mmCIF file of the C-alpha atoms, coordinates in Angstrom:
data_MODEL
# 
_entry.id   MODEL 
# 
loop_
_atom_site.group_PDB 
_atom_site.id 
_atom_site.type_symbol 
_atom_site.label_atom_id 
_atom_site.label_alt_id 
_atom_site.label_comp_id 
_atom_site.label_asym_id 
_atom_site.label_entity_id 
_atom_site.label_seq_id 
_atom_site.pdbx_PDB_ins_code 
_atom_site.Cartn_x 
_atom_site.Cartn_y 
_atom_site.Cartn_z 
_atom_site.occupancy 
_atom_site.B_iso_or_equiv 
_atom_site.pdbx_formal_charge 
_atom_site.auth_seq_id 
_atom_site.auth_comp_id 
_atom_site.auth_asym_id 
_atom_site.auth_atom_id 
_atom_site.pdbx_PDB_model_num 
ATOM 1   C CA . MET A 1 1   ? -0.541  -3.679  76.208 1.00 0.00 ? 1   MET A CA 1 
ATOM 2   C CA . ASN A 1 2   ? -2.239  -1.159  78.479 1.00 0.00 ? 2   ASN A CA 1 
ATOM 3   C CA . LEU A 1 3   ? -4.955  0.606   76.416 1.00 0.00 ? 3   LEU A CA 1 
ATOM 4   C CA . LYS A 1 4   ? -6.993  3.383   77.949 1.00 0.00 ? 4   LYS A CA 1 
ATOM 5   C CA . THR A 1 5   ? -10.102 5.112   76.610 1.00 0.00 ? 5   THR A CA 1 
ATOM 6   C CA . PHE A 1 6   ? -10.703 8.753   77.482 1.00 0.00 ? 6   PHE A CA 1 
ATOM 7   C CA . THR A 1 7   ? -13.979 10.618  77.011 1.00 0.00 ? 7   THR A CA 1 
ATOM 8   C CA . ALA A 1 8   ? -14.466 14.368  76.994 1.00 0.00 ? 8   ALA A CA 1 
ATOM 9   C CA . ARG A 1 9   ? -16.696 17.087  75.545 1.00 0.00 ? 9   ARG A CA 1 
ATOM 10  C CA . THR A 1 10  ? -14.064 18.292  73.064 1.00 0.00 ? 10  THR A CA 1 
ATOM 11  C CA . MET A 1 11  ? -10.998 16.856  71.342 1.00 0.00 ? 11  MET A CA 1 
ATOM 12  C CA . PRO A 1 12  ? -8.547  19.220  73.143 1.00 0.00 ? 12  PRO A CA 1 
ATOM 13  C CA . GLU A 1 13  ? -9.922  18.051  76.520 1.00 0.00 ? 13  GLU A CA 1 
ATOM 14  C CA . ALA A 1 14  ? -9.485  14.395  75.501 1.00 0.00 ? 14  ALA A CA 1 
ATOM 15  C CA . LEU A 1 15  ? -5.937  15.045  74.285 1.00 0.00 ? 15  LEU A CA 1 
ATOM 16  C CA . ALA A 1 16  ? -5.119  16.766  77.584 1.00 0.00 ? 16  ALA A CA 1 
ATOM 17  C CA . GLN A 1 17  ? -6.279  13.620  79.418 1.00 0.00 ? 17  GLN A CA 1 
ATOM 18  C CA . VAL A 1 18  ? -4.017  11.474  77.184 1.00 0.00 ? 18  VAL A CA 1 
ATOM 19  C CA . ARG A 1 19  ? -1.101  13.802  77.854 1.00 0.00 ? 19  ARG A CA 1 
ATOM 20  C CA . GLU A 1 20  ? -1.784  13.671  81.598 1.00 0.00 ? 20  GLU A CA 1 
ATOM 21  C CA . ALA A 1 21  ? -1.904  9.842   81.603 1.00 0.00 ? 21  ALA A CA 1 
ATOM 22  C CA . PHE A 1 22  ? 1.015   9.065   79.244 1.00 0.00 ? 22  PHE A CA 1 
ATOM 23  C CA . GLY A 1 23  ? 2.989   12.292  79.008 1.00 0.00 ? 23  GLY A CA 1 
ATOM 24  C CA . SER A 1 24  ? 4.791   12.886  75.727 1.00 0.00 ? 24  SER A CA 1 
ATOM 25  C CA . HIS A 1 25  ? 4.873   9.121   75.029 1.00 0.00 ? 25  HIS A CA 1 
ATOM 26  C CA . GLY A 1 26  ? 1.091   8.812   74.526 1.00 0.00 ? 26  GLY A CA 1 
ATOM 27  C CA . VAL A 1 27  ? 0.051   7.353   71.195 1.00 0.00 ? 27  VAL A CA 1 
ATOM 28  C CA . ILE A 1 28  ? -3.518  7.793   69.971 1.00 0.00 ? 28  ILE A CA 1 
ATOM 29  C CA . LEU A 1 29  ? -4.835  4.606   68.421 1.00 0.00 ? 29  LEU A CA 1 
ATOM 30  C CA . HIS A 1 30  ? -8.455  5.533   67.712 1.00 0.00 ? 30  HIS A CA 1 
ATOM 31  C CA . THR A 1 31  ? -10.847 8.486   67.993 1.00 0.00 ? 31  THR A CA 1 
ATOM 32  C CA . ARG A 1 32  ? -14.575 8.819   67.541 1.00 0.00 ? 32  ARG A CA 1 
ATOM 33  C CA . THR A 1 33  ? -17.251 11.418  68.148 1.00 0.00 ? 33  THR A CA 1 
ATOM 34  C CA . TYR A 1 34  ? -20.861 10.583  68.978 1.00 0.00 ? 34  TYR A CA 1 
ATOM 35  C CA . LYS A 1 35  ? -23.974 12.014  70.618 1.00 0.00 ? 35  LYS A CA 1 
ATOM 36  C CA . ARG A 1 36  ? -25.087 10.830  74.058 1.00 0.00 ? 36  ARG A CA 1 
ATOM 37  C CA . GLY A 1 37  ? -28.188 11.549  76.117 1.00 0.00 ? 37  GLY A CA 1 
ATOM 38  C CA . GLY A 1 38  ? -31.216 13.563  75.145 1.00 0.00 ? 38  GLY A CA 1 
ATOM 39  C CA . VAL A 1 39  ? -34.581 12.338  74.021 1.00 0.00 ? 39  VAL A CA 1 
ATOM 40  C CA . MET A 1 40  ? -34.856 11.202  70.403 1.00 0.00 ? 40  MET A CA 1 
ATOM 41  C CA . GLY A 1 41  ? -31.722 13.178  69.545 1.00 0.00 ? 41  GLY A CA 1 
ATOM 42  C CA . ILE A 1 42  ? -32.937 16.393  71.154 1.00 0.00 ? 42  ILE A CA 1 
ATOM 43  C CA . GLY A 1 43  ? -30.650 17.715  73.838 1.00 0.00 ? 43  GLY A CA 1 
ATOM 44  C CA . ALA A 1 44  ? -27.944 15.147  73.096 1.00 0.00 ? 44  ALA A CA 1 
ATOM 45  C CA . ARG A 1 45  ? -24.400 16.127  73.982 1.00 0.00 ? 45  ARG A CA 1 
ATOM 46  C CA . THR A 1 46  ? -21.392 15.559  71.745 1.00 0.00 ? 46  THR A CA 1 
ATOM 47  C CA . VAL A 1 47  ? -18.852 13.183  73.264 1.00 0.00 ? 47  VAL A CA 1 
ATOM 48  C CA . VAL A 1 48  ? -15.287 12.653  72.027 1.00 0.00 ? 48  VAL A CA 1 
ATOM 49  C CA . GLU A 1 49  ? -13.725 9.274   72.762 1.00 0.00 ? 49  GLU A CA 1 
ATOM 50  C CA . VAL A 1 50  ? -9.969  8.687   72.351 1.00 0.00 ? 50  VAL A CA 1 
ATOM 51  C CA . THR A 1 51  ? -8.230  5.350   72.772 1.00 0.00 ? 51  THR A CA 1 
ATOM 52  C CA . ALA A 1 52  ? -4.538  5.653   73.532 1.00 0.00 ? 52  ALA A CA 1 
ATOM 53  C CA . ALA A 1 53  ? -1.555  3.705   74.837 1.00 0.00 ? 53  ALA A CA 1 
ATOM 54  C CA . HIS A 1 54  ? 1.990   4.341   75.953 1.00 0.00 ? 54  HIS A CA 1 
ATOM 55  C CA . GLY A 1 55  ? 4.320   4.473   72.955 1.00 0.00 ? 55  GLY A CA 1 
ATOM 56  C CA . ARG A 1 56  ? 6.966   2.312   74.618 1.00 0.00 ? 56  ARG A CA 1 
ATOM 57  C CA . GLU A 1 57  ? 4.429   -0.413  75.354 1.00 0.00 ? 57  GLU A CA 1 
ATOM 58  C CA . ILE A 1 58  ? 3.429   -0.495  71.698 1.00 0.00 ? 58  ILE A CA 1 
ATOM 59  C CA . GLY A 1 59  ? 7.079   -0.845  70.721 1.00 0.00 ? 59  GLY A CA 1 
ATOM 60  C CA . ARG A 1 60  ? 7.534   -3.719  73.203 1.00 0.00 ? 60  ARG A CA 1 
ATOM 61  C CA . GLU A 1 61  ? 4.426   -5.450  71.848 1.00 0.00 ? 61  GLU A CA 1 
ATOM 62  C CA . ASN A 1 62  ? 5.697   -5.131  68.278 1.00 0.00 ? 62  ASN A CA 1 
ATOM 63  C CA . ARG A 1 63  ? 9.111   -6.560  69.247 1.00 0.00 ? 63  ARG A CA 1 
ATOM 64  C CA . ARG A 1 64  ? 7.450   -9.400  71.170 1.00 0.00 ? 64  ARG A CA 1 
ATOM 65  C CA . GLN A 1 65  ? 5.363   -10.300 68.128 1.00 0.00 ? 65  GLN A CA 1 
ATOM 66  C CA . ALA A 1 66  ? 8.408   -10.122 65.889 1.00 0.00 ? 66  ALA A CA 1 
ATOM 67  C CA . ARG A 1 67  ? 10.274  -12.571 68.173 1.00 0.00 ? 67  ARG A CA 1 
ATOM 68  C CA . GLN A 1 68  ? 7.431   -15.135 68.091 1.00 0.00 ? 68  GLN A CA 1 
ATOM 69  C CA . SER A 1 69  ? 8.268   -18.249 66.122 1.00 0.00 ? 69  SER A CA 1 
ATOM 70  C CA . PRO A 1 70  ? 6.688   -18.530 62.663 1.00 0.00 ? 70  PRO A CA 1 
ATOM 71  C CA . ARG A 1 71  ? 4.771   -21.624 63.828 1.00 0.00 ? 71  ARG A CA 1 
ATOM 72  C CA . ALA A 1 72  ? 3.239   -19.687 66.753 1.00 0.00 ? 72  ALA A CA 1 
ATOM 73  C CA . GLN A 1 73  ? 2.344   -16.800 64.411 1.00 0.00 ? 73  GLN A CA 1 
ATOM 74  C CA . VAL A 1 74  ? 0.576   -19.210 62.037 1.00 0.00 ? 74  VAL A CA 1 
ATOM 75  C CA . ALA A 1 75  ? -1.312  -20.859 64.916 1.00 0.00 ? 75  ALA A CA 1 
ATOM 76  C CA . GLU A 1 76  ? -2.375  -17.448 66.259 1.00 0.00 ? 76  GLU A CA 1 
ATOM 77  C CA . ALA A 1 77  ? -3.515  -16.350 62.788 1.00 0.00 ? 77  ALA A CA 1 
ATOM 78  C CA . LEU A 1 78  ? -5.567  -19.528 62.386 1.00 0.00 ? 78  LEU A CA 1 
ATOM 79  C CA . ASN A 1 79  ? -7.234  -19.029 65.771 1.00 0.00 ? 79  ASN A CA 1 
ATOM 80  C CA . ARG A 1 80  ? -8.317  -15.485 64.913 1.00 0.00 ? 80  ARG A CA 1 
ATOM 81  C CA . GLN A 1 81  ? -11.647 -15.166 63.138 1.00 0.00 ? 81  GLN A CA 1 
ATOM 82  C CA . PRO A 1 82  ? -11.114 -12.602 60.384 1.00 0.00 ? 82  PRO A CA 1 
ATOM 83  C CA . SER A 1 83  ? -14.061 -10.490 59.410 1.00 0.00 ? 83  SER A CA 1 
ATOM 84  C CA . PRO A 1 84  ? -15.252 -11.086 55.862 1.00 0.00 ? 84  PRO A CA 1 
ATOM 85  C CA . PRO A 1 85  ? -13.913 -8.503  53.407 1.00 0.00 ? 85  PRO A CA 1 
ATOM 86  C CA . ARG A 1 86  ? -16.316 -5.724  52.627 1.00 0.00 ? 86  ARG A CA 1 
ATOM 87  C CA . PRO A 1 87  ? -17.055 -5.313  48.932 1.00 0.00 ? 87  PRO A CA 1 
ATOM 88  C CA . ARG A 1 88  ? -15.627 -2.099  47.572 1.00 0.00 ? 88  ARG A CA 1 
ATOM 89  C CA . THR A 1 89  ? -18.429 0.203   46.580 1.00 0.00 ? 89  THR A CA 1 
ATOM 90  C CA . ALA A 1 90  ? -18.663 3.870   45.752 1.00 0.00 ? 90  ALA A CA 1 
ATOM 91  C CA . GLU A 1 91  ? -19.487 4.571   49.397 1.00 0.00 ? 91  GLU A CA 1 
ATOM 92  C CA . THR A 1 92  ? -16.434 2.714   50.789 1.00 0.00 ? 92  THR A CA 1 
ATOM 93  C CA . ALA A 1 93  ? -14.015 4.022   48.178 1.00 0.00 ? 93  ALA A CA 1 
ATOM 94  C CA . ALA A 1 94  ? -11.862 7.024   49.002 1.00 0.00 ? 94  ALA A CA 1 
ATOM 95  C CA . PRO A 1 95  ? -13.642 10.315  48.316 1.00 0.00 ? 95  PRO A CA 1 
ATOM 96  C CA . PRO A 1 96  ? -12.695 11.916  45.022 1.00 0.00 ? 96  PRO A CA 1 
ATOM 97  C CA . ALA A 1 97  ? -10.795 15.185  44.905 1.00 0.00 ? 97  ALA A CA 1 
ATOM 98  C CA . ALA A 1 98  ? -12.929 18.333  44.757 1.00 0.00 ? 98  ALA A CA 1 
ATOM 99  C CA . GLY A 1 99  ? -12.132 18.995  41.092 1.00 0.00 ? 99  GLY A CA 1 
ATOM 100 C CA . GLU A 1 100 ? -13.008 15.426  40.136 1.00 0.00 ? 100 GLU A CA 1 
ATOM 101 C CA . LEU A 1 101 ? -16.289 15.681  42.040 1.00 0.00 ? 101 LEU A CA 1 
ATOM 102 C CA . ILE A 1 102 ? -17.221 18.875  40.196 1.00 0.00 ? 102 ILE A CA 1 
ATOM 103 C CA . LYS A 1 103 ? -16.469 17.226  36.852 1.00 0.00 ? 103 LYS A CA 1 
ATOM 104 C CA . ARG A 1 104 ? -18.587 14.185  37.774 1.00 0.00 ? 104 ARG A CA 1 
ATOM 105 C CA . THR A 1 105 ? -21.467 16.395  38.925 1.00 0.00 ? 105 THR A CA 1 
ATOM 106 C CA . TYR A 1 106 ? -21.379 18.434  35.727 1.00 0.00 ? 106 TYR A CA 1 
ATOM 107 C CA . ALA A 1 107 ? -21.222 15.293  33.546 1.00 0.00 ? 107 ALA A CA 1 
ATOM 108 C CA . ALA A 1 108 ? -24.139 13.682  35.434 1.00 0.00 ? 108 ALA A CA 1 
ATOM 109 C CA . ALA A 1 109 ? -26.289 16.836  35.147 1.00 0.00 ? 109 ALA A CA 1 
ATOM 110 C CA . LYS A 1 110 ? -25.488 17.127  31.435 1.00 0.00 ? 110 LYS A CA 1 
ATOM 111 C CA . ALA A 1 111 ? -26.316 13.453  30.789 1.00 0.00 ? 111 ALA A CA 1 
ATOM 112 C CA . GLU A 1 112 ? -29.597 13.721  32.692 1.00 0.00 ? 112 GLU A CA 1 
ATOM 113 C CA . LEU A 1 113 ? -30.577 16.859  30.773 1.00 0.00 ? 113 LEU A CA 1 
ATOM 114 C CA . GLU A 1 114 ? -29.780 15.162  27.455 1.00 0.00 ? 114 GLU A CA 1 
ATOM 115 C CA . ARG A 1 115 ? -31.888 12.123  28.450 1.00 0.00 ? 115 ARG A CA 1 
ATOM 116 C CA . GLU A 1 116 ? -34.818 14.391  29.280 1.00 0.00 ? 116 GLU A CA 1 
ATOM 117 C CA . GLN A 1 117 ? -34.490 16.292  26.004 1.00 0.00 ? 117 GLN A CA 1 
ATOM 118 C CA . ALA A 1 118 ? -34.247 13.064  23.980 1.00 0.00 ? 118 ALA A CA 1 
ATOM 119 C CA . SER A 1 119 ? -37.375 11.633  25.597 1.00 0.00 ? 119 SER A CA 1 
ATOM 120 C CA . LYS A 1 120 ? -39.520 14.683  24.794 1.00 0.00 ? 120 LYS A CA 1 
ATOM 121 C CA . PRO A 1 121 ? -40.950 15.010  21.271 1.00 0.00 ? 121 PRO A CA 1 
ATOM 122 C CA . ALA A 1 122 ? -39.706 17.958  19.274 1.00 0.00 ? 122 ALA A CA 1 
ATOM 123 C CA . PRO A 1 123 ? -42.183 20.874  19.302 1.00 0.00 ? 123 PRO A CA 1 
ATOM 124 C CA . PRO A 1 124 ? -43.748 21.804  15.965 1.00 0.00 ? 124 PRO A CA 1 
ATOM 125 C CA . PRO A 1 125 ? -42.150 24.814  14.285 1.00 0.00 ? 125 PRO A CA 1 
ATOM 126 C CA . PRO A 1 126 ? -43.932 28.037  15.217 1.00 0.00 ? 126 PRO A CA 1 
ATOM 127 C CA . ALA A 1 127 ? -46.127 29.566  12.512 1.00 0.00 ? 127 ALA A CA 1 
ATOM 128 C CA . ALA A 1 128 ? -45.387 33.072  13.675 1.00 0.00 ? 128 ALA A CA 1 
ATOM 129 C CA . PRO A 1 129 ? -42.736 34.497  15.976 1.00 0.00 ? 129 PRO A CA 1 
ATOM 130 C CA . PRO A 1 130 ? -43.833 34.148  19.587 1.00 0.00 ? 130 PRO A CA 1 
ATOM 131 C CA . PRO A 1 131 ? -44.973 37.323  21.343 1.00 0.00 ? 131 PRO A CA 1 
ATOM 132 C CA . VAL A 1 132 ? -42.547 38.898  23.774 1.00 0.00 ? 132 VAL A CA 1 
ATOM 133 C CA . VAL A 1 133 ? -43.670 38.332  27.338 1.00 0.00 ? 133 VAL A CA 1 
ATOM 134 C CA . VAL A 1 134 ? -42.283 40.527  30.049 1.00 0.00 ? 134 VAL A CA 1 
ATOM 135 C CA . ALA A 1 135 ? -41.902 39.098  33.586 1.00 0.00 ? 135 ALA A CA 1 
ATOM 136 C CA . ALA A 1 136 ? -43.661 35.837  32.774 1.00 0.00 ? 136 ALA A CA 1 
ATOM 137 C CA . PRO A 1 137 ? -43.972 33.322  35.583 1.00 0.00 ? 137 PRO A CA 1 
ATOM 138 C CA . PRO A 1 138 ? -41.625 30.307  35.298 1.00 0.00 ? 138 PRO A CA 1 
ATOM 139 C CA . SER A 1 139 ? -42.951 27.562  33.053 1.00 0.00 ? 139 SER A CA 1 
ATOM 140 C CA . ASP A 1 140 ? -43.827 24.138  34.389 1.00 0.00 ? 140 ASP A CA 1 
ATOM 141 C CA . GLU A 1 141 ? -40.993 22.672  32.355 1.00 0.00 ? 141 GLU A CA 1 
ATOM 142 C CA . LEU A 1 142 ? -38.480 25.031  33.965 1.00 0.00 ? 142 LEU A CA 1 
ATOM 143 C CA . VAL A 1 143 ? -39.861 24.316  37.447 1.00 0.00 ? 143 VAL A CA 1 
ATOM 144 C CA . ASP A 1 144 ? -39.632 20.562  36.808 1.00 0.00 ? 144 ASP A CA 1 
ATOM 145 C CA . GLU A 1 145 ? -36.094 20.924  35.532 1.00 0.00 ? 145 GLU A CA 1 
ATOM 146 C CA . MET A 1 146 ? -35.048 22.946  38.579 1.00 0.00 ? 146 MET A CA 1 
ATOM 147 C CA . LYS A 1 147 ? -36.590 20.333  40.888 1.00 0.00 ? 147 LYS A CA 1 
ATOM 148 C CA . SER A 1 148 ? -34.667 17.548  39.174 1.00 0.00 ? 148 SER A CA 1 
ATOM 149 C CA . VAL A 1 149 ? -31.416 19.531  39.424 1.00 0.00 ? 149 VAL A CA 1 
ATOM 150 C CA . LYS A 1 150 ? -32.055 20.141  43.153 1.00 0.00 ? 150 LYS A CA 1 
ATOM 151 C CA . GLN A 1 151 ? -32.760 16.458  43.753 1.00 0.00 ? 151 GLN A CA 1 
ATOM 152 C CA . MET A 1 152 ? -29.634 15.419  41.877 1.00 0.00 ? 152 MET A CA 1 
ATOM 153 C CA . MET A 1 153 ? -27.510 17.922  43.820 1.00 0.00 ? 153 MET A CA 1 
ATOM 154 C CA . ALA A 1 154 ? -28.967 16.647  47.110 1.00 0.00 ? 154 ALA A CA 1 
ATOM 155 C CA . ARG A 1 155 ? -28.033 13.071  46.153 1.00 0.00 ? 155 ARG A CA 1 
ATOM 156 C CA . MET A 1 156 ? -24.528 14.144  45.178 1.00 0.00 ? 156 MET A CA 1 
ATOM 157 C CA . MET A 1 157 ? -24.072 16.038  48.465 1.00 0.00 ? 157 MET A CA 1 
ATOM 158 C CA . GLN A 1 158 ? -25.270 13.038  50.479 1.00 0.00 ? 158 GLN A CA 1 
ATOM 159 C CA . GLN A 1 159 ? -22.842 10.771  48.635 1.00 0.00 ? 159 GLN A CA 1 
ATOM 160 C CA . GLN A 1 160 ? -20.008 13.246  49.174 1.00 0.00 ? 160 GLN A CA 1 
ATOM 161 C CA . SER A 1 161 ? -20.754 13.622  52.883 1.00 0.00 ? 161 SER A CA 1 
ATOM 162 C CA . ARG A 1 162 ? -20.924 9.824   53.336 1.00 0.00 ? 162 ARG A CA 1 
ATOM 163 C CA . ALA A 1 163 ? -17.627 9.409   51.490 1.00 0.00 ? 163 ALA A CA 1 
ATOM 164 C CA . ALA A 1 164 ? -15.999 12.226  53.442 1.00 0.00 ? 164 ALA A CA 1 
ATOM 165 C CA . SER A 1 165 ? -17.104 10.870  56.820 1.00 0.00 ? 165 SER A CA 1 
ATOM 166 C CA . ALA A 1 166 ? -15.923 7.380   55.913 1.00 0.00 ? 166 ALA A CA 1 
ATOM 167 C CA . ALA A 1 167 ? -12.493 8.631   54.977 1.00 0.00 ? 167 ALA A CA 1 
ATOM 168 C CA . LYS A 1 168 ? -12.089 11.343  57.621 1.00 0.00 ? 168 LYS A CA 1 
ATOM 169 C CA . PRO A 1 169 ? -8.454  11.353  58.765 1.00 0.00 ? 169 PRO A CA 1 
ATOM 170 C CA . ASP A 1 170 ? -7.717  11.189  62.490 1.00 0.00 ? 170 ASP A CA 1 
ATOM 171 C CA . LEU A 1 171 ? -6.942  14.858  62.990 1.00 0.00 ? 171 LEU A CA 1 
ATOM 172 C CA . PRO A 1 172 ? -7.879  17.253  65.800 1.00 0.00 ? 172 PRO A CA 1 
ATOM 173 C CA . GLU A 1 173 ? -10.859 19.466  64.904 1.00 0.00 ? 173 GLU A CA 1 
ATOM 174 C CA . PRO A 1 174 ? -8.853  22.681  64.145 1.00 0.00 ? 174 PRO A CA 1 
ATOM 175 C CA . LEU A 1 175 ? -6.482  20.768  61.855 1.00 0.00 ? 175 LEU A CA 1 
ATOM 176 C CA . PHE A 1 176 ? -9.371  18.961  60.170 1.00 0.00 ? 176 PHE A CA 1 
ATOM 177 C CA . GLU A 1 177 ? -10.915 22.324  59.238 1.00 0.00 ? 177 GLU A CA 1 
ATOM 178 C CA . ARG A 1 178 ? -7.628  23.346  57.610 1.00 0.00 ? 178 ARG A CA 1 
ATOM 179 C CA . TYR A 1 179 ? -7.465  19.922  55.909 1.00 0.00 ? 179 TYR A CA 1 
ATOM 180 C CA . LEU A 1 180 ? -10.912 20.542  54.371 1.00 0.00 ? 180 LEU A CA 1 
ATOM 181 C CA . ALA A 1 181 ? -9.878  24.046  53.284 1.00 0.00 ? 181 ALA A CA 1 
ATOM 182 C CA . LEU A 1 182 ? -6.860  22.572  51.452 1.00 0.00 ? 182 LEU A CA 1 
ATOM 183 C CA . LEU A 1 183 ? -9.057  19.979  49.741 1.00 0.00 ? 183 LEU A CA 1 
ATOM 184 C CA . GLU A 1 184 ? -11.433 22.721  48.603 1.00 0.00 ? 184 GLU A CA 1 
ATOM 185 C CA . GLN A 1 185 ? -8.445  24.459  47.007 1.00 0.00 ? 185 GLN A CA 1 
ATOM 186 C CA . GLU A 1 186 ? -7.784  21.185  45.151 1.00 0.00 ? 186 GLU A CA 1 
ATOM 187 C CA . VAL A 1 187 ? -4.600  20.328  47.060 1.00 0.00 ? 187 VAL A CA 1 
ATOM 188 C CA . GLY A 1 188 ? -3.958  16.567  46.833 1.00 0.00 ? 188 GLY A CA 1 
ATOM 189 C CA . GLU A 1 189 ? -5.028  14.497  49.819 1.00 0.00 ? 189 GLU A CA 1 
ATOM 190 C CA . GLU A 1 190 ? -1.484  13.174  50.260 1.00 0.00 ? 190 GLU A CA 1 
ATOM 191 C CA . LEU A 1 191 ? -0.201  16.721  50.728 1.00 0.00 ? 191 LEU A CA 1 
ATOM 192 C CA . ALA A 1 192 ? -3.176  17.988  52.761 1.00 0.00 ? 192 ALA A CA 1 
ATOM 193 C CA . VAL A 1 193 ? -2.666  15.400  55.531 1.00 0.00 ? 193 VAL A CA 1 
# 
């Protein structure tokens, strides 16, 4: 099979190169975007890489493989060195829907707050009603609580971005933005793609 890899600055430019090489029969097999050049990441340019083949060649290859004898298929499978299966973790699992992620975030924040409240001793009952303070600076407890909420939200956002990048569908950039907009509106992933 004749595979070709095209590189360009943007996805539309790469797709135009595929169209030029294979016409309407071009089939995209893989895409990736990475940074190249620069010094320590500064000044690096974004590069889009698209691997494609002619659709008819792929069909011929599939028919050729289907015609192979079962014995030859078994021998070929034994000769191949399969990569060990990756354990399924939260990072490799499919990203949850937006609504599910909100529910999880709320539940985690609530559980963490309850743990903090349970670990602190109960304050003694006040002897007299506390005086009313106008425009008091935030208490240390409130500042600490806000810091913990910020840290938790940062962790959740990092997990979400890792999960989203791992499961990013192979879509051109304009369609991917619309895909994300649909997910934010809690449209199912099956329908959004």
